[in-house]
Amino acid sequence: MVRLLIDAFLGLVHGYASTGRDWRYSAQKATSSLGGGRLRIAETALLRARGLRHRMVFERPVIDRSTPTNRVVLAALREVETLARLSFADVKQLAEARTLATLFADCLDNELIVGSKMRLSDEAIRLAEHSEKPDVRDMLRLAAAVLAHLSTEVGRPQTGQVPLAWFVSLERLFEGAVRRCLGQVLGSEWSVTGPRDSIKWVFPDQSTLGANPDFVVNRNARPVAVGDAKYKRWEGSASASDLYQLLIHASAFGSEQAFLVYPSNHFSETALGKSVTGMPTTLFAVDVRQLESGVRQLCHRMGLQPTKLQGNVEEVGRTLGEGSLPSRVPSTRPPGERAAARPATSSGP
């Protein structure tokens, strides 16, 4: 689950940075012969007493992005480096964290380098409690989890700290990670939308009881598969209520097949066959430690073929080898017309 936490954290940092980082005005003191702010009379008088009559001390407001929120985010991005060395983060996540950390380089100070990570984790939780933006609140909570090196797997109870499951929606975390992997695996010809992007009414005449599945896999604007993520213990089967909900969602969208995804420590598949509504239904369990590999197997079992790259190097080389391109540009002169001779030029006498 640590990799899922990191993946979700990096995605939220992307959104946070793209909409503009937090900032504030701070006072910057400067000494110059040209004043550019509020004059500090006492310090300027000291300079004049030293014989520096041409210089003055002044204070001006500047935009400062070294806010508590940005500092916590930078600390968590730097901590991904440590998690990568412990094999809790892959190379792709490490490269993305390093790239994002360059955007927050103006927040780096000694405390972030040698300070206590647990203190920064506690500060992240405190900031999340007072944040009014849901995305920023989730980002800070995930930053606290990354800084504390805590995961959310089921294990022995911990004492002395409130479990992070109280602060992080694990079901939404798992759902978002699976949706991102589906989009990456299938490619550009496919689109994977979520519950906020698409909704159908179960009773269209009355516009009541909306069907909003976790995954709607479309190709050429046509629903191919509809699925839901269930953050529950995988036991090889699904509850009746989950299956009823899934079949309603798939029928409302007119999908060709339906599926449920569960977290596990290995890949597993249970094919239920066609329901009475004629909907082929399959249950999948994916390894959260290798989520992209599990989603790739899921797509293969359902017959969802990823987008193939067009015009790769081998095809271009084969095309050139077959001589399909003309060896020279054909002449556009009328037949029988001869080109005018170019006058000779001489470089010397």
CSV table of N, CA, C and O in Angstrom, one decimal, residues 146-226:
chain,number,residue,atom,x,y,z
A,146,VAL,N,3.6,9.6,4.1
A,146,VAL,CA,4.9,9.3,3.5
A,146,VAL,C,6.1,9.7,4.5
A,146,VAL,O,7.1,9.0,4.6
A,147,LEU,N,5.9,10.8,5.2
A,147,LEU,CA,7.0,11.2,6.1
A,147,LEU,C,7.1,10.3,7.3
A,147,LEU,O,8.2,10.1,7.8
A,148,ALA,N,6.0,9.7,7.7
A,148,ALA,CA,6.0,8.8,8.9
A,148,ALA,C,6.4,7.3,8.5
A,148,ALA,O,6.6,6.5,9.3
A,149,HIS,N,6.6,7.1,7.1
A,149,HIS,CA,6.9,5.7,6.6
A,149,HIS,C,5.9,4.7,7.1
A,149,HIS,O,6.2,3.6,7.4
A,150,LEU,N,4.6,5.1,7.2
A,150,LEU,CA,3.6,4.2,7.7
A,150,LEU,C,2.7,3.7,6.5
A,150,LEU,O,2.5,4.5,5.5
A,151,SER,N,2.3,2.5,6.5
A,151,SER,CA,1.4,1.9,5.6
A,151,SER,C,0.1,1.7,6.2
A,151,SER,O,-0.1,2.0,7.4
A,152,THR,N,-0.8,1.1,5.5
A,152,THR,CA,-2.2,0.9,6.0
A,152,THR,C,-2.6,-0.5,5.8
A,152,THR,O,-3.8,-0.8,5.8
A,153,GLU,N,-1.7,-1.5,5.7
A,153,GLU,CA,-2.1,-2.9,5.6
A,153,GLU,C,-2.6,-3.3,7.0
A,153,GLU,O,-2.3,-2.8,8.0
A,154,VAL,N,-3.4,-4.4,7.0
A,154,VAL,CA,-4.0,-5.0,8.2
A,154,VAL,C,-2.8,-5.7,8.9
A,154,VAL,O,-2.1,-6.5,8.4
A,155,GLY,N,-2.6,-5.4,10.2
A,155,GLY,CA,-1.5,-6.0,10.9
A,155,GLY,C,-1.8,-5.8,12.4
A,155,GLY,O,-2.9,-5.6,12.8
A,156,ARG,N,-0.7,-6.0,13.2
A,156,ARG,CA,-0.9,-5.9,14.6
A,156,ARG,C,-1.3,-4.4,15.0
A,156,ARG,O,-0.8,-3.5,14.4
A,157,PRO,N,-2.1,-4.2,16.0
A,157,PRO,CA,-2.5,-2.8,16.4
A,157,PRO,C,-1.3,-2.0,16.9
A,157,PRO,O,-0.4,-2.5,17.5
A,158,GLN,N,-1.4,-0.7,16.5
A,158,GLN,CA,-0.3,0.2,16.9
A,158,GLN,C,-0.8,1.0,18.1
A,158,GLN,O,-2.0,1.4,18.1
A,159,THR,N,0.1,1.4,19.0
A,159,THR,CA,-0.3,2.2,20.1
A,159,THR,C,0.5,3.5,20.0
A,159,THR,O,1.6,3.6,19.5
A,160,GLY,N,-0.1,4.5,20.6
A,160,GLY,CA,0.6,5.8,20.7
A,160,GLY,C,0.2,6.8,19.6
A,160,GLY,O,0.5,8.0,19.7
A,161,GLN,N,-0.4,6.3,18.5
A,161,GLN,CA,-0.7,7.1,17.4
A,161,GLN,C,-2.1,6.7,16.8
A,161,GLN,O,-2.4,5.5,16.9
A,162,VAL,N,-2.8,7.7,16.3
A,162,VAL,CA,-4.1,7.4,15.6
A,162,VAL,C,-3.8,6.7,14.3
A,162,VAL,O,-2.9,7.3,13.5
A,163,PRO,N,-4.3,5.6,13.9
A,163,PRO,CA,-4.1,5.0,12.6
A,163,PRO,C,-4.4,6.0,11.5
A,163,PRO,O,-5.4,6.7,11.5
A,164,LEU,N,-3.6,5.9,10.4
A,164,LEU,CA,-3.7,6.8,9.3
A,164,LEU,C,-5.0,6.5,8.5
A,164,LEU,O,-5.4,7.3,7.7
A,165,ALA,N,-5.6,5.3,8.7
A,165,ALA,CA,-6.8,4.9,8.0
A,165,ALA,C,-7.9,5.9,8.4
A,165,ALA,O,-8.9,6.0,7.7
A,166,TRP,N,-7.8,6.6,9.6
A,166,TRP,CA,-8.8,7.5,10.0
A,166,TRP,C,-8.7,8.8,9.1
A,166,TRP,O,-9.7,9.5,9.0
A,167,PHE,N,-7.6,9.0,8.5
A,167,PHE,CA,-7.4,10.3,7.8
A,167,PHE,C,-7.4,10.1,6.3
A,167,PHE,O,-7.6,11.0,5.6
A,168,VAL,N,-7.1,8.9,5.8
A,168,VAL,CA,-7.0,8.6,4.3
A,168,VAL,C,-8.1,7.7,3.9
A,168,VAL,O,-8.3,6.6,4.5
A,169,SER,N,-8.9,8.0,2.9
A,169,SER,CA,-9.9,7.1,2.4
A,169,SER,C,-9.2,6.1,1.5
A,169,SER,O,-8.8,6.3,0.3
A,170,LEU,N,-9.0,4.9,2.1
A,170,LEU,CA,-8.3,3.8,1.4
A,170,LEU,C,-9.1,3.3,0.1
A,170,LEU,O,-8.5,3.0,-0.9
A,171,GLU,N,-10.4,3.3,0.2
A,171,GLU,CA,-11.2,2.9,-0.9
A,171,GLU,C,-11.0,3.8,-2.1
A,171,GLU,O,-10.8,3.4,-3.2
A,172,ARG,N,-11.1,5.1,-1.8
A,172,ARG,CA,-10.9,6.1,-2.9
A,172,ARG,C,-9.5,6.1,-3.4
A,172,ARG,O,-9.2,6.3,-4.6
A,173,LEU,N,-8.5,5.8,-2.5
A,173,LEU,CA,-7.1,5.7,-2.9
A,173,LEU,C,-6.9,4.5,-3.9
A,173,LEU,O,-6.3,4.7,-4.9
A,174,PHE,N,-7.5,3.4,-3.6
A,174,PHE,CA,-7.3,2.2,-4.4
A,174,PHE,C,-8.1,2.4,-5.7
A,174,PHE,O,-7.6,2.1,-6.8
A,175,GLU,N,-9.3,3.0,-5.7
A,175,GLU,CA,-10.0,3.3,-6.9
A,175,GLU,C,-9.3,4.2,-7.8
A,175,GLU,O,-9.2,3.9,-9.0
A,176,GLY,N,-8.7,5.3,-7.3
A,176,GLY,CA,-8.0,6.2,-8.2
A,176,GLY,C,-6.7,5.6,-8.8
A,176,GLY,O,-6.4,5.8,-10.0
A,177,ALA,N,-6.0,4.7,-8.0
A,177,ALA,CA,-4.8,4.1,-8.5
A,177,ALA,C,-5.2,3.1,-9.7
A,177,ALA,O,-4.5,3.1,-10.7
A,178,VAL,N,-6.3,2.4,-9.5
A,178,VAL,CA,-6.7,1.4,-10.6
A,178,VAL,C,-7.1,2.2,-11.8
A,178,VAL,O,-6.8,1.8,-12.9
A,179,ARG,N,-7.8,3.3,-11.6
A,179,ARG,CA,-8.3,4.1,-12.8
A,179,ARG,C,-7.1,4.7,-13.5
A,179,ARG,O,-7.1,4.7,-14.8
A,180,ARG,N,-6.1,5.2,-12.8
A,180,ARG,CA,-4.9,5.7,-13.5
A,180,ARG,C,-4.1,4.6,-14.3
A,180,ARG,O,-3.7,4.8,-15.4
A,181,CYS,N,-4.0,3.4,-13.7
A,181,CYS,CA,-3.3,2.3,-14.3
A,181,CYS,C,-4.1,1.9,-15.6
A,181,CYS,O,-3.5,1.5,-16.6
A,182,LEU,N,-5.4,1.9,-15.5
A,182,LEU,CA,-6.2,1.5,-16.7
A,182,LEU,C,-5.9,2.5,-17.8
A,182,LEU,O,-5.8,2.1,-19.0
A,183,GLY,N,-5.9,3.7,-17.5
A,183,GLY,CA,-5.7,4.7,-18.6
A,183,GLY,C,-4.3,4.6,-19.2
A,183,GLY,O,-4.1,4.7,-20.4
A,184,GLN,N,-3.3,4.3,-18.3
A,184,GLN,CA,-1.9,4.2,-18.8
A,184,GLN,C,-1.7,2.9,-19.6
A,184,GLN,O,-1.0,2.9,-20.6
A,185,VAL,N,-2.4,1.8,-19.2
A,185,VAL,CA,-2.2,0.5,-19.9
A,185,VAL,C,-2.9,0.5,-21.2
A,185,VAL,O,-2.4,0.1,-22.2
A,186,LEU,N,-4.1,1.1,-21.3
A,186,LEU,CA,-4.9,1.0,-22.5
A,186,LEU,C,-4.5,2.0,-23.6
A,186,LEU,O,-4.6,1.7,-24.8
A,187,GLY,N,-4.0,3.1,-23.2
A,187,GLY,CA,-3.4,4.1,-24.2
A,187,GLY,C,-4.4,5.1,-24.7
A,187,GLY,O,-5.5,5.3,-24.1
A,188,SER,N,-4.1,5.8,-25.7
A,188,SER,CA,-4.8,7.0,-26.1
A,188,SER,C,-6.1,6.8,-26.8
A,188,SER,O,-7.0,7.6,-26.8
A,189,GLU,N,-6.3,5.6,-27.4
A,189,GLU,CA,-7.5,5.3,-28.1
A,189,GLU,C,-8.7,5.0,-27.1
A,189,GLU,O,-9.8,5.0,-27.5
A,190,TRP,N,-8.3,4.8,-25.9
A,190,TRP,CA,-9.3,4.5,-24.9
A,190,TRP,C,-9.5,5.7,-23.9
A,190,TRP,O,-8.6,6.5,-23.8
A,191,SER,N,-10.6,5.7,-23.3
A,191,SER,CA,-10.8,6.7,-22.2
A,191,SER,C,-11.4,6.0,-21.0
A,191,SER,O,-12.3,5.1,-21.2
A,192,VAL,N,-10.9,6.3,-19.8
A,192,VAL,CA,-11.4,5.7,-18.6
A,192,VAL,C,-11.9,6.8,-17.7
A,192,VAL,O,-11.2,7.7,-17.3
A,193,THR,N,-13.2,6.8,-17.5
A,193,THR,CA,-13.9,7.9,-16.7
A,193,THR,C,-14.3,7.3,-15.3
A,193,THR,O,-14.4,6.1,-15.2
A,194,GLY,N,-14.5,8.3,-14.4
A,194,GLY,CA,-14.9,7.9,-13.1
A,194,GLY,C,-16.3,8.3,-12.7
A,194,GLY,O,-17.1,8.8,-13.6
A,195,PRO,N,-16.7,8.2,-11.5
A,195,PRO,CA,-18.1,8.5,-11.1
A,195,PRO,C,-18.4,10.0,-11.2
A,195,PRO,O,-19.6,10.3,-11.4
A,196,ARG,N,-17.4,10.9,-11.2
A,196,ARG,CA,-17.7,12.3,-11.3
A,196,ARG,C,-17.9,12.7,-12.8
A,196,ARG,O,-18.4,13.8,-13.1
A,197,ASP,N,-17.3,11.9,-13.7
A,197,ASP,CA,-17.3,12.3,-15.1
A,197,ASP,C,-18.5,11.8,-15.9
A,197,ASP,O,-18.9,12.3,-16.9
A,198,SER,N,-19.2,10.7,-15.4
A,198,SER,CA,-20.3,10.1,-16.2
A,198,SER,C,-21.3,9.6,-15.2
A,198,SER,O,-21.0,9.0,-14.2
A,199,ILE,N,-22.6,9.8,-15.6
A,199,ILE,CA,-23.7,9.3,-14.8
A,199,ILE,C,-24.9,9.0,-15.7
A,199,ILE,O,-25.1,9.8,-16.6
A,200,LYS,N,-25.5,7.9,-15.4
A,200,LYS,CA,-26.8,7.6,-16.1
A,200,LYS,C,-27.9,7.3,-15.1
A,200,LYS,O,-27.6,6.9,-14.0
A,201,TRP,N,-29.1,7.6,-15.5
A,201,TRP,CA,-30.2,7.4,-14.6
A,201,TRP,C,-30.8,6.0,-14.8
A,201,TRP,O,-31.0,5.5,-15.9
A,202,VAL,N,-31.0,5.3,-13.6
A,202,VAL,CA,-31.6,4.0,-13.7
A,202,VAL,C,-33.1,4.1,-14.1
A,202,VAL,O,-33.6,3.3,-14.8
A,203,PHE,N,-33.7,5.2,-13.7
A,203,PHE,CA,-35.1,5.5,-14.2
A,203,PHE,C,-35.1,6.8,-15.0
A,203,PHE,O,-35.3,7.9,-14.4
A,204,PRO,N,-34.8,6.7,-16.3
A,204,PRO,CA,-34.6,8.0,-17.0
A,204,PRO,C,-35.8,8.8,-17.1
A,204,PRO,O,-35.7,10.1,-17.1
A,205,ASP,N,-37.0,8.3,-17.1
A,205,ASP,CA,-38.2,9.1,-17.2
A,205,ASP,C,-38.4,10.0,-16.0
A,205,ASP,O,-38.8,11.2,-16.1
A,206,GLN,N,-38.0,9.5,-14.8
A,206,GLN,CA,-38.1,10.3,-13.6
A,206,GLN,C,-36.7,11.0,-13.2
A,206,GLN,O,-36.7,11.8,-12.2
A,207,SER,N,-35.7,10.6,-13.9
A,207,SER,CA,-34.3,11.2,-13.6
A,207,SER,C,-34.0,10.9,-12.1
A,207,SER,O,-33.6,11.8,-11.4
A,208,THR,N,-34.2,9.7,-11.7
A,208,THR,CA,-33.9,9.3,-10.3
A,208,THR,C,-32.9,8.1,-10.3
A,208,THR,O,-32.8,7.3,-11.3
A,209,LEU,N,-32.3,7.9,-9.2
A,209,LEU,CA,-31.3,6.8,-8.9
A,209,LEU,C,-30.2,6.8,-10.0
A,209,LEU,O,-30.3,6.0,-10.9
A,210,GLY,N,-29.3,7.6,-9.8
A,210,GLY,CA,-28.2,7.7,-10.7
A,210,GLY,C,-27.2,6.5,-10.6
A,210,GLY,O,-26.9,6.1,-9.5
A,211,ALA,N,-26.8,6.0,-11.7
A,211,ALA,CA,-25.7,5.0,-11.8
A,211,ALA,C,-24.4,5.6,-12.1
A,211,ALA,O,-24.2,6.2,-13.2
A,212,ASN,N,-23.5,5.6,-11.1
A,212,ASN,CA,-22.2,6.2,-11.3
A,212,ASN,C,-21.1,5.2,-10.9
A,212,ASN,O,-20.6,5.2,-9.8
A,213,PRO,N,-20.7,4.3,-11.8
A,213,PRO,CA,-19.7,3.3,-11.5
A,213,PRO,C,-18.3,4.0,-11.4
A,213,PRO,O,-18.1,5.1,-11.8
A,214,ASP,N,-17.4,3.2,-10.8
A,214,ASP,CA,-16.0,3.7,-10.6
A,214,ASP,C,-15.2,3.8,-11.9
A,214,ASP,O,-14.4,4.7,-12.1
A,215,PHE,N,-15.5,2.8,-12.8
A,215,PHE,CA,-14.7,2.8,-14.1
A,215,PHE,C,-15.7,2.6,-15.2
A,215,PHE,O,-16.6,1.7,-15.2
A,216,VAL,N,-15.6,3.5,-16.2
A,216,VAL,CA,-16.3,3.3,-17.5
A,216,VAL,C,-15.3,3.3,-18.5
A,216,VAL,O,-14.7,4.4,-18.8
A,217,VAL,N,-15.0,2.2,-19.2
A,217,VAL,CA,-14.0,2.1,-20.2
A,217,VAL,C,-14.6,2.3,-21.5
A,217,VAL,O,-15.5,1.5,-21.9
A,218,ASN,N,-14.2,3.3,-22.2
A,218,ASN,CA,-14.8,3.7,-23.5
A,218,ASN,C,-13.8,3.6,-24.6
A,218,ASN,O,-12.6,3.8,-24.4
A,219,ARG,N,-14.3,3.2,-25.8
A,219,ARG,CA,-13.5,3.2,-27.0
A,219,ARG,C,-14.4,3.8,-28.1
A,219,ARG,O,-15.4,3.3,-28.4
A,220,ASN,N,-13.9,4.9,-28.7
A,220,ASN,CA,-14.6,5.6,-29.7
A,220,ASN,C,-16.0,6.0,-29.2
A,220,ASN,O,-17.0,5.8,-29.9
A,221,ALA,N,-16.0,6.5,-28.0
A,221,ALA,CA,-17.2,7.0,-27.3
A,221,ALA,C,-18.2,5.9,-27.1
A,221,ALA,O,-19.4,6.2,-26.9
A,222,ARG,N,-17.8,4.7,-27.0
A,222,ARG,CA,-18.8,3.6,-26.8
A,222,ARG,C,-18.3,2.8,-25.5
A,222,ARG,O,-17.2,2.4,-25.5
A,223,PRO,N,-19.2,2.6,-24.6
A,223,PRO,CA,-18.8,1.9,-23.3
A,223,PRO,C,-18.6,0.4,-23.7
A,223,PRO,O,-19.4,-0.3,-24.2
A,224,VAL,N,-17.3,0.0,-23.3
A,224,VAL,CA,-16.9,-1.4,-23.6
A,224,VAL,C,-17.0,-2.2,-22.3
A,224,VAL,O,-17.4,-3.4,-22.3
A,225,ALA,N,-16.6,-1.6,-21.2
A,225,ALA,CA,-16.6,-2.3,-19.9
A,225,ALA,C,-17.0,-1.3,-18.8
A,225,ALA,O,-16.6,-0.1,-18.8
A,226,VAL,N,-17.7,-1.8,-17.8
A,226,VAL,CA,-18.0,-1.0,-16.6
A,226,VAL,C,-17.6,-1.8,-15.4
A,226,VAL,O,-17.8,-3.0,-15.3
